[in-house]
C-alpha positions as MATLAB code, in Angstrom:
seq = 'TSRYRVYLLGALGEAYRHTGRRGAAVECFEALRREALRRGIRSWVAHAHLGMALLLHDEPAAVGYLERARAGYAAIQQRWGMLNVGVVQVMIDRDVSSLESLAAEARRLEYSREAKFIETG';
ca = [
       0.000    0.000    0.000;
       3.016    2.259    0.228;
       3.839    4.862   -2.370;
       7.316    3.305   -2.316;
       5.964    0.248   -4.140;
       5.775    2.459   -7.205;
       9.364    3.625   -6.714;
      10.575    0.066   -6.199;
       8.917   -1.145   -9.410;
      10.870    1.517  -11.306;
      14.129    0.686   -9.535;
      13.652   -3.016  -10.192;
      12.889   -2.316  -13.866;
      16.146   -0.381  -14.105;
      18.071   -3.167  -12.378;
      16.673   -5.680  -14.842;
      17.459   -3.348  -17.764;
      21.059   -2.975  -16.613;
      21.502   -6.727  -16.208;
      20.058   -7.593  -19.605;
      16.821   -9.136  -18.327;
      14.654   -7.395  -20.892;
      11.431   -9.349  -20.315;
      11.551   -8.741  -16.574;
      12.296   -5.043  -17.178;
       9.271   -4.727  -19.476;
       7.080   -6.391  -16.848;
       8.305   -3.975  -14.167;
       7.875   -0.856  -16.301;
       4.371   -1.961  -17.313;
       3.472   -2.704  -13.683;
       4.920    0.677  -12.721;
       2.788    2.426  -15.354;
      -0.400    0.637  -14.276;
       0.179    1.238  -10.560;
       1.142    4.878  -11.070;
      -1.960    5.431  -13.215;
      -4.136    3.767  -10.602;
      -2.704    6.015   -7.902;
      -2.671    9.150  -10.041;
       1.100    9.657   -9.738;
       1.774   11.340  -13.075;
       5.527   11.617  -12.620;
       5.871    7.861  -12.264;
       3.693    7.248  -15.315;
       6.191    9.389  -17.229;
       9.093    7.489  -15.630;
       7.584    4.195  -16.808;
       7.415    5.506  -20.377;
      10.982    6.817  -20.143;
      12.194    3.437  -18.868;
      10.548    1.669  -21.791;
      12.001    4.176  -24.279;
      15.453    3.611  -22.829;
      15.022   -0.149  -22.859;
      13.834   -0.118  -26.484;
      16.037    2.735  -27.750;
      17.154    0.681  -30.787;
      13.579   -0.119  -31.843;
      10.896    2.023  -33.531;
       8.524    1.593  -30.555;
      10.909    3.658  -28.427;
       9.776    6.864  -30.128;
       6.178    6.499  -28.931;
       7.259    5.766  -25.375;
       9.607    8.744  -25.415;
       6.876   11.073  -26.676;
       4.548    9.921  -23.890;
       7.340   10.498  -21.361;
       8.025   13.961  -22.815;
       4.336   14.896  -22.633;
       4.062   13.624  -19.057;
       7.112   15.514  -17.822;
       6.066   18.672  -19.684;
       2.602   18.529  -18.090;
       4.084   18.519  -14.594;
       7.054   20.735  -15.564;
       9.602   18.276  -14.230;
      13.028   19.457  -15.416;
      14.872   16.270  -14.425;
      12.520   14.257  -16.599;
      12.827   16.594  -19.562;
      16.614   16.462  -19.298;
      16.534   12.662  -19.358;
      14.116   12.669  -22.287;
      16.775   14.658  -24.145;
      19.448   12.092  -23.302;
      17.292    9.180  -24.492;
      16.413   11.183  -27.624;
      20.146   11.369  -28.409;
      20.360    7.591  -28.046;
      17.379    7.015  -30.321;
      18.506    9.511  -32.980;
      22.186    8.604  -32.685;
      22.874   12.328  -32.946;
      25.183   13.706  -30.288;
      24.873   17.342  -31.411;
      22.613   18.265  -28.488;
      24.770   16.694  -25.754;
      26.629   19.916  -25.002;
      23.413   21.869  -24.458;
      21.970   19.031  -22.347;
      25.085   19.026  -20.149;
      24.862   22.813  -19.802;
      21.214   22.510  -18.756;
      22.118   19.837  -16.211;
      24.813   22.081  -14.737;
      22.399   25.049  -14.678;
      19.915   22.925  -12.742;
      22.730   21.816  -10.411;
      22.437   18.188  -11.495;
      26.186   17.612  -11.371;
      25.942   13.817  -11.563;
      23.759   13.990  -14.661;
      26.031   16.643  -16.232;
      29.072   14.430  -15.712;
      27.224   11.424  -17.193;
      26.184   13.431  -20.246;
      29.673   14.860  -20.740;
      31.300   11.443  -20.634;
      28.741   10.004  -23.054;
];
């Protein structure tokens, strides 16, 4: 019943994504989306879409997930989310031309960890 269940579904999806367990990651991100929708937690609905876009970044379906994530983050004006949408967009497009501006935005927002990640590619 805890709100942390939603957070843990996202964290578990990421852990599965990082360890190559794609099917389990999909299940977690879908469960995250459903649970976040049920609870009305719009930020976590967007996170679920971002996780799927990242997981599928080499596939055409990633674009739809990324657009839903972008719309969700824009609706709640979450800068962290919009920054990460930009990073995943670079991965999907395979166009690094916007990395410098994304890193600058991360530094402006005082997201030093994200800025360092973006700068190191």
